């Protein structure tokens, strides 16, 4: 299935766009984000997308991404050559530029001087890609092949030390190629190059804003749902919270959120969700306290995978019961009892596009267990996924525009199985109490020192080991808390944060003094890979 058809059903935005053909570069999503930062809608589609499919959409320009292949390799992904006849501007980046050269009659060869890393690029004066930029630019290279003979009609648009044609252009046809990566942070003026392409060359109107997104999305939700009712599993995380606020804006009381307390939440979590959604937004909220049910199923269980499985399947059961109850309540109050046809989910754009990458991105696999899988199939819901066009930072902007508090919009990720994967070994009420108390201190100190919003995650983990300590005159024999604080772009890789010692000292001191049952605190100094962020 091509990404274009994959995306089609819930694309509420029908305006002009830049299409990015994905050849498997690790940076494809970054290109899409950079384009959107220019307030132009960008859509990632598979490299297999045909010129005919492209023609059926309001495409103002095409970007061919980079990719790991060589154009002359046996199984190299190729572009439908008809796209060069659509009359639409094309920008090829790295592999994308080589493809363009290859298909339009140039010559691509393996280069003996592989260019990797930072370099200097000198632009040809007058090339519209580099308008308003200095002639010499710092750029980031990562390629082994290069174009050695330009296709007819092309000329060099700039050079580096090793490449006389590090950028190329065909001014009449509006075809451009860049051997370096304008999308990455190591090309500091790269965003402006992409902006020149989308606004000056493609003449794309800059009308993709979160305000216009909200309006469109609300209309689309109303159109999809009609008079029916929607149920949404609210976890308190950013995605489901923003989805709830958006759908509520669109259809008000036709939405009911179900919040399941599985007994594995952090301190005050259930209250915050009830306060924000129930009291502030007046969203219909069904609060299900299933703590005892979860904890009794988890009694005696120590294996991490079994914990996850139990929590996952219990969640489905609790959710099913809750929706049955909703239907019954509706019937009682004179309705049909069959109106909850729709299930809303906070699926984001990266969840949708990962599945079309040619490189068989393992990220998609790792994530599958994180979603509340299985619900739609078992329960025969139709899905409402109003965020499936957005990146996380866009979701946050939507959340802020919908008046969600920062506490929710900028909240750190929290795993579905909750504290269960942060208590190593058996989960008991006492261990939960200890971890909650320790975790609250970590969060409070991180917020007070302004570090909380600067890191990806910061939390406490309870280790099932006891060690000897001394308090006053007494010997103690108590639990150990590990502190895990990491920075990351997307959770796929992570590094431990070099937190100031005095902050670490404060956290440790407070935990040992205030949390009964703990006499030792350690700081986790492992990065991912090879460690994971969560301990289980
Ligand atoms: P790991 O531990 O795999 O975590 O390095 C990567 C990111 O995913 C989060 N995580 C989960 N999220 N359900 C979720 O919704 C889960 O089962 C789960 N396990 C890990 C983790 O907090 C980190 O942000």
mmCIF file of C-alpha atoms and ligand atoms in Angstrom, residues 308 366 369-371 413-417 421-422 456-457 459 490-492 528 531-536, ligand 1:
data_model
loop_
_atom_site.group_PDB
_atom_site.id
_atom_site.type_symbol
_atom_site.label_atom_id
_atom_site.label_comp_id
_atom_site.label_asym_id
_atom_site.label_seq_id
_atom_site.Cartn_x
_atom_site.Cartn_y
_atom_site.Cartn_z
ATOM 1 C CA UNK A 308 2.784 -6.042 30.575
ATOM 2 C CA UNK A 366 9.361 -1.378 19.193
ATOM 3 C CA UNK A 369 3.500 -2.810 22.241
ATOM 4 C CA UNK A 370 3.087 0.743 23.449
ATOM 5 C CA UNK A 371 -0.249 1.302 21.818
ATOM 6 C CA UNK A 413 5.977 10.450 28.334
ATOM 7 C CA UNK A 414 4.653 7.899 30.792
ATOM 8 C CA UNK A 415 4.410 4.221 29.878
ATOM 9 C CA UNK A 416 0.999 2.558 29.555
ATOM 10 C CA UNK A 417 1.842 -0.105 32.174
ATOM 11 C CA UNK A 421 7.602 -1.297 34.854
ATOM 12 C CA UNK A 422 9.388 0.889 37.385
ATOM 13 C CA UNK A 456 12.807 13.842 27.911
ATOM 14 C CA UNK A 457 11.987 11.951 31.102
ATOM 15 C CA UNK A 459 11.568 9.515 37.190
ATOM 16 C CA UNK A 490 12.013 10.477 20.194
ATOM 17 C CA UNK A 491 12.643 7.834 22.833
ATOM 18 C CA UNK A 492 14.447 5.598 20.338
ATOM 19 C CA UNK A 528 20.075 3.814 25.220
ATOM 20 C CA UNK A 531 20.095 0.122 28.051
ATOM 21 C CA UNK A 532 16.434 1.034 27.676
ATOM 22 C CA UNK A 533 14.838 4.069 29.260
ATOM 23 C CA UNK A 534 12.454 2.114 31.454
ATOM 24 C CA UNK A 535 14.008 -0.572 33.630
ATOM 25 C CA UNK A 536 11.537 -3.240 32.569
HETATM 26 P P1 LIG B 1 12.216 2.129 26.440
HETATM 27 O O1 LIG B 1 12.092 1.704 27.871
HETATM 28 O O2 LIG B 1 11.792 1.065 25.472
HETATM 29 O O3 LIG B 1 11.167 3.311 26.256
HETATM 30 O O4 LIG B 1 13.565 2.692 26.130
HETATM 31 C C1 LIG B 1 11.091 4.188 25.182
HETATM 32 C C2 LIG B 1 9.974 5.161 25.460
HETATM 33 O O5 LIG B 1 8.718 4.483 25.468
HETATM 34 C C3 LIG B 1 8.101 4.571 26.730
HETATM 35 N N1 LIG B 1 7.541 3.256 27.033
HETATM 36 C C4 LIG B 1 6.248 2.947 26.929
HETATM 37 N N2 LIG B 1 5.183 3.696 26.577
HETATM 38 N N3 LIG B 1 3.763 1.833 26.886
HETATM 39 C C5 LIG B 1 3.939 3.135 26.574
HETATM 40 O O6 LIG B 1 2.954 3.820 26.282
HETATM 41 C C6 LIG B 1 4.786 0.996 27.230
HETATM 42 O O7 LIG B 1 4.600 -0.173 27.505
HETATM 43 C C7 LIG B 1 6.089 1.597 27.247
HETATM 44 N N4 LIG B 1 7.321 1.108 27.536
HETATM 45 C C8 LIG B 1 8.191 2.152 27.396
HETATM 46 C C9 LIG B 1 9.179 4.980 27.697
HETATM 47 O O8 LIG B 1 8.658 5.672 28.828
HETATM 48 C C10 LIG B 1 10.059 5.829 26.826
HETATM 49 O O9 LIG B 1 9.565 7.140 26.687
#
